[in-house]
mmCIF file of C-alpha atoms and ligand atoms in Angstrom:
data_model
loop_
_atom_site.group_PDB
_atom_site.id
_atom_site.type_symbol
_atom_site.label_atom_id
_atom_site.label_comp_id
_atom_site.label_asym_id
_atom_site.label_seq_id
_atom_site.Cartn_x
_atom_site.Cartn_y
_atom_site.Cartn_z
ATOM 1 C CA MET A 1 -1.821 -68.499 -75.013
ATOM 2 C CA LYS A 2 -3.959 -65.628 -76.379
ATOM 3 C CA PHE A 3 -2.831 -63.668 -79.524
ATOM 4 C CA ILE A 4 -3.722 -61.312 -82.227
ATOM 5 C CA ILE A 5 -2.164 -60.954 -85.763
ATOM 6 C CA ASP A 6 -1.489 -57.361 -86.975
ATOM 7 C CA THR A 7 -0.839 -57.479 -90.665
ATOM 8 C CA ASP A 8 -0.981 -55.947 -94.168
ATOM 9 C CA PRO A 9 -1.944 -58.941 -96.295
ATOM 10 C CA GLY A 10 0.337 -59.463 -98.495
ATOM 11 C CA THR A 11 1.203 -62.793 -99.925
ATOM 12 C CA ASP A 12 3.539 -63.931 -97.091
ATOM 13 C CA ASP A 13 1.042 -62.434 -94.569
ATOM 14 C CA ALA A 14 -1.567 -64.684 -96.148
ATOM 15 C CA VAL A 15 0.760 -67.780 -95.596
ATOM 16 C CA ALA A 16 1.322 -66.528 -91.953
ATOM 17 C CA ILE A 17 -2.410 -66.364 -91.286
ATOM 18 C CA LEU A 18 -3.185 -69.706 -92.731
ATOM 19 C CA ILE A 19 -0.567 -71.244 -90.636
ATOM 20 C CA ALA A 20 -2.279 -69.584 -87.462
ATOM 21 C CA LEU A 21 -5.690 -70.700 -88.563
ATOM 22 C CA ALA A 22 -4.515 -74.221 -89.067
ATOM 23 C CA HIS A 23 -2.732 -74.584 -85.642
ATOM 24 C CA PHE A 24 -4.843 -72.341 -83.224
ATOM 25 C CA THR A 25 -8.356 -72.112 -82.203
ATOM 26 C CA ASP A 26 -10.729 -69.210 -81.936
ATOM 27 C CA GLU A 27 -9.990 -69.029 -78.180
ATOM 28 C CA GLU A 28 -6.301 -68.566 -78.959
ATOM 29 C CA LEU A 29 -6.400 -66.278 -82.126
ATOM 30 C CA LEU A 30 -8.506 -63.522 -80.933
ATOM 31 C CA ALA A 31 -8.531 -61.210 -83.786
ATOM 32 C CA ILE A 32 -6.913 -60.011 -86.898
ATOM 33 C CA THR A 33 -6.025 -56.267 -87.142
ATOM 34 C CA THR A 34 -5.058 -54.577 -90.335
ATOM 35 C CA VAL A 35 -2.628 -51.905 -91.441
ATOM 36 C CA GLY A 36 -1.655 -49.981 -94.657
ATOM 37 C CA GLY A 37 1.636 -51.616 -95.909
ATOM 38 C CA ASN A 38 1.957 -53.837 -98.826
ATOM 39 C CA VAL A 39 -1.388 -52.645 -100.032
ATOM 40 C CA GLY A 40 -3.775 -49.925 -98.748
ATOM 41 C CA VAL A 41 -5.705 -50.822 -95.648
ATOM 42 C CA ASP A 42 -8.992 -51.366 -97.361
ATOM 43 C CA VAL A 43 -7.562 -53.895 -99.771
ATOM 44 C CA GLY A 44 -5.697 -55.581 -96.894
ATOM 45 C CA THR A 45 -8.605 -55.804 -94.701
ATOM 46 C CA ARG A 46 -10.697 -57.415 -97.482
ATOM 47 C CA ASN A 47 -7.887 -59.907 -98.025
ATOM 48 C CA ALA A 48 -7.916 -60.847 -94.289
ATOM 49 C CA LEU A 49 -11.780 -61.449 -94.607
ATOM 50 C CA ARG A 50 -11.182 -63.597 -97.823
ATOM 51 C CA ILE A 51 -8.679 -65.745 -95.986
ATOM 52 C CA LEU A 52 -11.012 -66.187 -93.055
ATOM 53 C CA GLU A 53 -13.752 -66.982 -95.570
ATOM 54 C CA HIS A 54 -11.776 -69.760 -97.166
ATOM 55 C CA ALA A 55 -10.781 -71.275 -93.912
ATOM 56 C CA ASN A 56 -14.459 -71.308 -92.610
ATOM 57 C CA ARG A 57 -13.319 -69.083 -89.738
ATOM 58 C CA ASN A 58 -15.583 -66.036 -89.847
ATOM 59 C CA SER A 59 -15.891 -66.335 -86.031
ATOM 60 C CA ILE A 60 -12.665 -64.352 -86.017
ATOM 61 C CA PRO A 61 -13.134 -60.629 -85.925
ATOM 62 C CA VAL A 62 -11.227 -58.305 -88.322
ATOM 63 C CA TYR A 63 -10.409 -54.709 -87.187
ATOM 64 C CA LYS A 64 -9.371 -52.351 -89.778
ATOM 65 C CA GLY A 65 -6.239 -50.214 -88.729
ATOM 66 C CA GLU A 66 -4.316 -47.299 -89.756
ATOM 67 C CA SER A 67 -4.143 -46.221 -93.294
ATOM 68 C CA LYS A 68 -0.938 -44.359 -93.059
ATOM 69 C CA PRO A 69 2.200 -44.319 -91.029
ATOM 70 C CA LEU A 70 2.561 -42.203 -87.740
ATOM 71 C CA ASN A 71 4.401 -39.231 -89.405
ATOM 72 C CA ARG A 72 4.796 -40.214 -93.068
ATOM 73 C CA ASP A 73 2.924 -40.956 -96.301
ATOM 74 C CA LEU A 74 2.455 -44.645 -97.017
ATOM 75 C CA LEU A 75 4.695 -46.588 -99.137
ATOM 76 C CA THR A 76 3.233 -49.820 -100.727
ATOM 77 C CA ALA A 77 4.611 -52.881 -102.431
ATOM 78 C CA GLU A 78 2.017 -53.746 -105.143
ATOM 79 C CA TRP A 79 5.029 -54.492 -107.430
ATOM 80 C CA VAL A 80 5.805 -57.472 -105.044
ATOM 81 C CA HIS A 81 2.285 -58.594 -103.962
ATOM 82 C CA GLY A 82 0.194 -57.561 -107.021
ATOM 83 C CA THR A 83 -2.674 -54.710 -106.884
ATOM 84 C CA ASP A 84 -4.857 -57.280 -105.151
ATOM 85 C CA GLY A 85 -2.135 -57.978 -102.455
ATOM 86 C CA LEU A 86 -2.538 -61.832 -103.000
ATOM 87 C CA ASN A 87 -0.911 -61.885 -106.483
ATOM 88 C CA GLY A 88 -4.270 -63.111 -108.085
ATOM 89 C CA VAL A 89 -4.605 -66.286 -105.778
ATOM 90 C CA GLY A 90 -8.309 -67.092 -105.857
ATOM 91 C CA PHE A 91 -9.494 -66.717 -102.219
ATOM 92 C CA PRO A 92 -13.357 -66.320 -102.110
ATOM 93 C CA GLU A 93 -15.238 -63.204 -101.656
ATOM 94 C CA PRO A 94 -15.742 -62.469 -98.008
ATOM 95 C CA SER A 95 -19.415 -62.892 -96.723
ATOM 96 C CA LYS A 96 -18.778 -60.725 -93.703
ATOM 97 C CA SER A 97 -17.325 -57.251 -93.120
ATOM 98 C CA GLU A 98 -14.908 -55.771 -90.634
ATOM 99 C CA GLU A 99 -15.793 -54.632 -87.192
ATOM 100 C CA SER A 100 -17.127 -51.161 -86.499
ATOM 101 C CA ILE A 101 -14.377 -50.066 -84.129
ATOM 102 C CA GLY A 102 -10.886 -49.474 -85.518
ATOM 103 C CA ALA A 103 -7.854 -51.642 -84.758
ATOM 104 C CA VAL A 104 -6.148 -49.145 -82.405
ATOM 105 C CA ASP A 105 -9.244 -48.875 -80.246
ATOM 106 C CA TYR A 106 -9.685 -52.572 -80.246
ATOM 107 C CA ILE A 107 -6.014 -53.390 -79.303
ATOM 108 C CA THR A 108 -6.091 -50.616 -76.431
ATOM 109 C CA GLU A 109 -9.305 -52.033 -74.908
ATOM 110 C CA LEU A 110 -7.972 -55.534 -75.263
ATOM 111 C CA LEU A 111 -4.764 -54.830 -73.448
ATOM 112 C CA LYS A 112 -6.550 -52.928 -70.786
ATOM 113 C CA ASN A 113 -9.238 -55.337 -69.970
ATOM 114 C CA SER A 114 -7.861 -59.000 -70.757
ATOM 115 C CA ASP A 115 -7.170 -60.947 -67.517
ATOM 116 C CA GLU A 116 -4.060 -62.530 -69.124
ATOM 117 C CA LYS A 117 -1.274 -61.078 -71.104
ATOM 118 C CA ILE A 118 -1.598 -60.910 -74.769
ATOM 119 C CA THR A 119 0.866 -61.972 -77.672
ATOM 120 C CA ILE A 120 0.961 -59.647 -80.662
ATOM 121 C CA CYS A 121 2.179 -60.950 -83.963
ATOM 122 C CA VAL A 122 3.227 -57.897 -86.257
ATOM 123 C CA LEU A 123 3.457 -58.725 -89.977
ATOM 124 C CA GLY A 124 3.537 -55.377 -91.345
ATOM 125 C CA PRO A 125 4.480 -51.852 -90.567
ATOM 126 C CA MET A 126 4.265 -51.217 -86.690
ATOM 127 C CA THR A 127 1.767 -48.249 -87.043
ATOM 128 C CA ASN A 128 -1.167 -49.759 -85.056
ATOM 129 C CA ILE A 129 0.990 -50.947 -82.141
ATOM 130 C CA GLY A 130 3.150 -47.822 -82.069
ATOM 131 C CA LYS A 131 -0.105 -45.723 -81.918
ATOM 132 C CA VAL A 132 -1.464 -47.762 -79.010
ATOM 133 C CA LEU A 133 1.896 -47.709 -76.934
ATOM 134 C CA ASN A 134 2.558 -44.002 -77.725
ATOM 135 C CA THR A 135 -0.674 -42.992 -76.161
ATOM 136 C CA ASN A 136 -0.736 -45.716 -73.475
ATOM 137 C CA PRO A 137 2.695 -46.693 -72.685
ATOM 138 C CA GLU A 138 1.659 -48.520 -69.566
ATOM 139 C CA LEU A 139 -0.013 -51.059 -71.610
ATOM 140 C CA ALA A 140 3.248 -52.653 -72.537
ATOM 141 C CA LYS A 141 3.113 -54.567 -69.230
ATOM 142 C CA ASN A 142 -0.027 -56.340 -70.645
ATOM 143 C CA ILE A 143 1.704 -57.662 -73.571
ATOM 144 C CA ASP A 144 3.210 -61.209 -73.303
ATOM 145 C CA GLN A 145 5.460 -60.662 -76.264
ATOM 146 C CA ILE A 146 5.583 -58.919 -79.541
ATOM 147 C CA ILE A 147 6.867 -61.280 -82.342
ATOM 148 C CA PHE A 148 7.557 -59.118 -85.347
ATOM 149 C CA MET A 149 8.873 -59.620 -88.871
ATOM 150 C CA GLY A 150 11.067 -56.709 -89.669
ATOM 151 C CA GLY A 151 14.509 -55.449 -89.991
ATOM 152 C CA GLY A 152 17.897 -57.069 -90.439
ATOM 153 C CA ALA A 153 21.378 -56.796 -89.116
ATOM 154 C CA GLY A 154 23.253 -54.653 -91.556
ATOM 155 C CA PHE A 155 21.218 -55.150 -94.760
ATOM 156 C CA GLY A 156 17.784 -54.513 -96.143
ATOM 157 C CA ASN A 157 15.499 -55.525 -98.933
ATOM 158 C CA HIS A 158 14.028 -52.224 -99.855
ATOM 159 C CA THR A 159 17.042 -49.988 -99.425
ATOM 160 C CA PRO A 160 20.589 -51.363 -98.959
ATOM 161 C CA VAL A 161 20.026 -51.213 -95.303
ATOM 162 C CA ALA A 162 16.203 -50.979 -94.559
ATOM 163 C CA GLU A 163 13.803 -53.735 -94.538
ATOM 164 C CA PHE A 164 10.219 -52.670 -95.919
ATOM 165 C CA ASN A 165 8.157 -53.128 -92.736
ATOM 166 C CA ILE A 166 10.586 -50.958 -90.690
ATOM 167 C CA LEU A 167 11.183 -48.567 -93.493
ATOM 168 C CA VAL A 168 7.426 -47.746 -93.945
ATOM 169 C CA ASP A 169 7.066 -46.663 -90.493
ATOM 170 C CA PRO A 170 10.333 -46.230 -88.546
ATOM 171 C CA GLU A 171 8.823 -43.903 -85.947
ATOM 172 C CA ALA A 172 6.211 -46.675 -84.896
ATOM 173 C CA ALA A 173 9.187 -49.258 -84.859
ATOM 174 C CA LYS A 174 10.899 -46.685 -82.547
ATOM 175 C CA VAL A 175 8.206 -46.704 -80.099
ATOM 176 C CA VAL A 176 7.770 -50.442 -80.127
ATOM 177 C CA LEU A 177 11.585 -51.044 -79.725
ATOM 178 C CA SER A 178 11.614 -48.750 -76.794
ATOM 179 C CA SER A 179 8.468 -49.799 -75.183
ATOM 180 C CA GLY A 180 9.801 -52.287 -72.521
ATOM 181 C CA ALA A 181 7.635 -55.192 -74.075
ATOM 182 C CA LYS A 182 9.287 -58.444 -74.636
ATOM 183 C CA LEU A 183 10.342 -58.279 -78.291
ATOM 184 C CA VAL A 184 11.268 -61.167 -80.488
ATOM 185 C CA MET A 185 12.698 -60.073 -83.943
ATOM 186 C CA MET A 186 12.283 -62.306 -87.239
ATOM 187 C CA GLY A 187 14.275 -60.198 -89.474
ATOM 188 C CA LEU A 188 15.974 -60.800 -92.953
ATOM 189 C CA ASP A 189 18.621 -62.508 -90.894
ATOM 190 C CA VAL A 190 16.492 -65.681 -90.616
ATOM 191 C CA THR A 191 13.935 -65.186 -93.355
ATOM 192 C CA HIS A 192 16.644 -65.296 -96.101
ATOM 193 C CA GLN A 193 17.728 -68.695 -94.626
ATOM 194 C CA ALA A 194 14.418 -70.607 -95.632
ATOM 195 C CA ILE A 195 13.635 -70.607 -99.213
ATOM 196 C CA SER A 196 10.358 -72.034 -100.862
ATOM 197 C CA THR A 197 12.251 -74.146 -103.391
ATOM 198 C CA SER A 198 10.346 -75.990 -106.078
ATOM 199 C CA GLU A 199 10.702 -79.136 -104.399
ATOM 200 C CA ARG A 200 9.085 -77.918 -101.315
ATOM 201 C CA LEU A 201 6.306 -76.281 -103.223
ATOM 202 C CA ASN A 202 5.779 -79.727 -105.021
ATOM 203 C CA THR A 203 5.336 -81.416 -101.595
ATOM 204 C CA ILE A 204 2.678 -78.863 -100.630
ATOM 205 C CA HIS A 205 1.050 -79.273 -104.007
ATOM 206 C CA GLU A 206 0.919 -83.031 -103.417
ATOM 207 C CA THR A 207 -1.415 -82.585 -100.358
ATOM 208 C CA GLY A 208 -4.142 -82.009 -102.778
ATOM 209 C CA THR A 209 -6.003 -79.416 -100.838
ATOM 210 C CA THR A 210 -7.469 -76.002 -101.977
ATOM 211 C CA THR A 211 -5.165 -74.479 -99.179
ATOM 212 C CA GLY A 212 -2.107 -76.208 -100.623
ATOM 213 C CA GLU A 213 -2.847 -74.835 -104.057
ATOM 214 C CA TYR A 214 -3.273 -71.353 -102.581
ATOM 215 C CA LEU A 215 -0.056 -71.613 -100.545
ATOM 216 C CA VAL A 216 1.813 -72.648 -103.757
ATOM 217 C CA GLY A 217 0.395 -69.719 -105.559
ATOM 218 C CA LEU A 218 1.321 -67.216 -102.721
ATOM 219 C CA MET A 219 4.789 -68.456 -102.406
ATOM 220 C CA GLY A 220 5.367 -69.271 -105.983
ATOM 221 C CA SER A 221 4.379 -65.914 -107.471
ATOM 222 C CA LEU A 222 7.080 -63.781 -106.115
ATOM 223 C CA ALA A 223 9.851 -66.321 -107.345
ATOM 224 C CA ASP A 224 9.115 -65.061 -110.954
ATOM 225 C CA LEU A 225 10.185 -61.355 -110.039
ATOM 226 C CA GLU A 226 13.521 -60.725 -111.664
ATOM 227 C CA ILE A 227 15.179 -58.998 -108.612
ATOM 228 C CA VAL A 228 14.315 -62.057 -106.506
ATOM 229 C CA LYS A 229 15.676 -64.450 -109.074
ATOM 230 C CA GLN A 230 18.999 -62.742 -108.905
ATOM 231 C CA LYS A 231 19.347 -63.440 -105.190
ATOM 232 C CA PHE A 232 17.329 -66.716 -104.964
ATOM 233 C CA PRO A 233 17.443 -68.641 -108.114
ATOM 234 C CA ASP A 234 14.994 -71.244 -106.904
ATOM 235 C CA GLY A 235 12.204 -70.005 -104.586
ATOM 236 C CA THR A 236 11.824 -67.034 -102.129
ATOM 237 C CA PRO A 237 11.760 -66.207 -98.500
ATOM 238 C CA VAL A 238 8.433 -66.469 -96.857
ATOM 239 C CA HIS A 239 9.086 -63.702 -94.355
ATOM 240 C CA ASP A 240 5.919 -63.481 -92.284
ATOM 241 C CA ALA A 241 5.377 -67.216 -91.997
ATOM 242 C CA PHE A 242 8.298 -67.004 -89.383
ATOM 243 C CA VAL A 243 6.086 -65.199 -86.861
ATOM 244 C CA THR A 244 3.238 -67.599 -86.672
ATOM 245 C CA ALA A 245 5.355 -70.731 -87.268
ATOM 246 C CA TYR A 246 7.318 -69.637 -84.191
ATOM 247 C CA LEU A 247 4.149 -69.777 -82.124
ATOM 248 C CA VAL A 248 3.592 -73.423 -83.430
ATOM 249 C CA ASP A 249 7.006 -74.476 -82.492
ATOM 250 C CA CYS A 250 9.478 -71.908 -80.734
ATOM 251 C CA SER A 251 12.415 -74.173 -81.588
ATOM 252 C CA LEU A 252 12.222 -72.930 -85.214
ATOM 253 C CA THR A 253 14.746 -70.293 -84.598
ATOM 254 C CA THR A 254 17.339 -69.341 -82.031
ATOM 255 C CA GLY A 255 19.265 -66.143 -81.469
ATOM 256 C CA GLU A 256 20.386 -63.818 -78.647
ATOM 257 C CA VAL A 257 19.186 -60.946 -76.604
ATOM 258 C CA THR A 258 20.722 -57.739 -77.610
ATOM 259 C CA ASN A 259 19.967 -54.021 -78.249
ATOM 260 C CA VAL A 260 18.191 -53.073 -81.556
ATOM 261 C CA GLU A 261 17.547 -49.469 -82.303
ATOM 262 C CA VAL A 262 16.007 -47.885 -85.552
ATOM 263 C CA GLU A 263 17.181 -44.960 -87.672
ATOM 264 C CA VAL A 264 14.601 -42.348 -88.090
ATOM 265 C CA ASP A 265 16.469 -39.264 -89.213
ATOM 266 C CA SER A 266 19.037 -40.023 -91.863
ATOM 267 C CA GLU A 267 17.915 -39.855 -95.526
ATOM 268 C CA LEU A 268 20.571 -42.559 -96.458
ATOM 269 C CA THR A 269 19.913 -45.099 -93.740
ATOM 270 C CA LEU A 270 16.240 -44.379 -92.751
ATOM 271 C CA GLY A 271 14.671 -47.317 -91.378
ATOM 272 C CA GLN A 272 17.896 -49.319 -90.746
ATOM 273 C CA THR A 273 17.777 -51.519 -87.573
ATOM 274 C CA VAL A 274 21.057 -51.165 -85.820
ATOM 275 C CA VAL A 275 21.472 -54.638 -84.195
ATOM 276 C CA ASP A 276 24.237 -54.735 -81.513
ATOM 277 C CA THR A 277 25.527 -58.174 -82.826
ATOM 278 C CA ASN A 278 28.880 -57.861 -80.957
ATOM 279 C CA HIS A 279 27.326 -56.422 -77.835
ATOM 280 C CA ILE A 280 29.393 -53.335 -77.782
ATOM 281 C CA SER A 281 26.948 -50.524 -77.361
ATOM 282 C CA GLY A 282 26.236 -50.866 -73.692
ATOM 283 C CA ARG A 283 22.623 -50.067 -74.407
ATOM 284 C CA ASN A 284 19.526 -51.840 -73.159
ATOM 285 C CA LYS A 285 19.161 -55.512 -74.283
ATOM 286 C CA ASN A 286 15.595 -54.911 -75.545
ATOM 287 C CA VAL A 287 15.215 -57.594 -78.456
ATOM 288 C CA HIS A 288 15.479 -61.332 -78.726
ATOM 289 C CA TRP A 289 17.127 -61.130 -82.109
ATOM 290 C CA MET A 290 16.834 -64.359 -84.157
ATOM 291 C CA ASN A 291 19.726 -65.388 -86.438
ATOM 292 C CA LYS A 292 19.486 -69.251 -86.859
ATOM 293 C CA VAL A 293 16.614 -71.141 -88.376
ATOM 294 C CA ASP A 294 15.679 -74.892 -88.963
ATOM 295 C CA ASP A 295 14.339 -74.348 -92.327
ATOM 296 C CA GLU A 296 12.912 -77.965 -92.577
ATOM 297 C CA LYS A 297 10.772 -77.160 -89.660
ATOM 298 C CA LEU A 298 9.270 -74.098 -91.338
ATOM 299 C CA PHE A 299 8.243 -76.028 -94.402
ATOM 300 C CA ASN A 300 6.883 -78.961 -92.459
ATOM 301 C CA ILE A 301 4.593 -76.446 -90.660
ATOM 302 C CA ILE A 302 3.458 -74.963 -93.922
ATOM 303 C CA THR A 303 2.850 -78.389 -95.468
ATOM 304 C CA ASN A 304 0.864 -79.413 -92.488
ATOM 305 C CA THR A 305 -1.256 -76.221 -92.747
ATOM 306 C CA SER A 306 -2.242 -77.376 -96.157
ATOM 307 C CA LYS A 307 -3.440 -80.753 -94.677
ATOM 308 C CA LEU A 308 -5.260 -79.157 -91.670
ATOM 309 C CA LEU A 309 -7.308 -76.529 -93.762
ATOM 310 C CA PRO A 310 -9.863 -77.003 -96.486
HETATM 311 C C1 BDR B 1 8.026 -57.759 -95.313
HETATM 312 O O1 BDR B 1 7.518 -56.768 -96.172
HETATM 313 C C2 BDR B 1 6.324 -57.069 -96.832
HETATM 314 O O2 BDR B 1 6.388 -57.089 -98.154
HETATM 315 C C3 BDR B 1 6.176 -58.635 -96.522
HETATM 316 O O3 BDR B 1 4.846 -58.974 -96.355
HETATM 317 C C4 BDR B 1 6.882 -58.869 -95.290
HETATM 318 O O4 BDR B 1 6.085 -58.331 -94.127
HETATM 319 C C5 BDR B 1 9.317 -58.254 -95.815
HETATM 320 O O5 BDR B 1 10.290 -57.337 -95.991
HETATM 321 CA CA1 CA B 2 3.577 -58.239 -94.264
#
């Protein structure tokens, strides 16, 4: 398997990237591409480089992506992830820079030239992938699967019905959802079922590694937000971790194949993913929508991550 991670790091993005670095080689994880989302793309790109520096994996290239959504202004989430995007967790300064070409050009060339299909893990707004597939729709056939964190069936986390990643760039999500590529959706339906409780954080802390300390910091910081505490009294979801943990063990989640569309016009429901949970739309079954999770598996993978990295 060959894959790339498209991301807006982001605390939970950082957890997802660490999982991938711990479990996959440089021959498998080809690159990290960044996008404006939780933080501006410059800060996010630097965060990707900081994470690689910590893991001694500067061999993996980082390509800076789009700074704003296809048709809209960028909406960021520093109130969740801190102005540095990593909530003050002490990843080192990067000793290298991003590559000279941009993420959209890199992904386009990769899909055109690879002799095997590529898996794309999307942890942020879908702007980069949406741009690639908008310009080159035929490249969808060179994608093995797109596993994305985004959306939810009937509820949101940024508006009553919209999840952040989809809300930021609904037009890009629409391109991806209608691309014909194989899609795996890790939405709030599964991410809200696996919580980083203090007991789980303790287990990770006890591994004694710097990575363990960083993981606890990344997952623990969000738990202090008042709005999070109201819904999750002990711990928080670790949304993006699902995407790379699924690559490690695809029995992590199960679901069903159904139709998912995104609202791009309505002011009230902008960015809502309309998931055909009852299979009544008659529309194309375009997404493997995940709705059940083995939460112990997720936290075992995260704990192992802290043991496998410095
Ligand atoms: C998603 O939004 C971002 O804030 C997180 O990094 C995650 O990708 C959760 O809604
Ligand atoms: Ca993210």
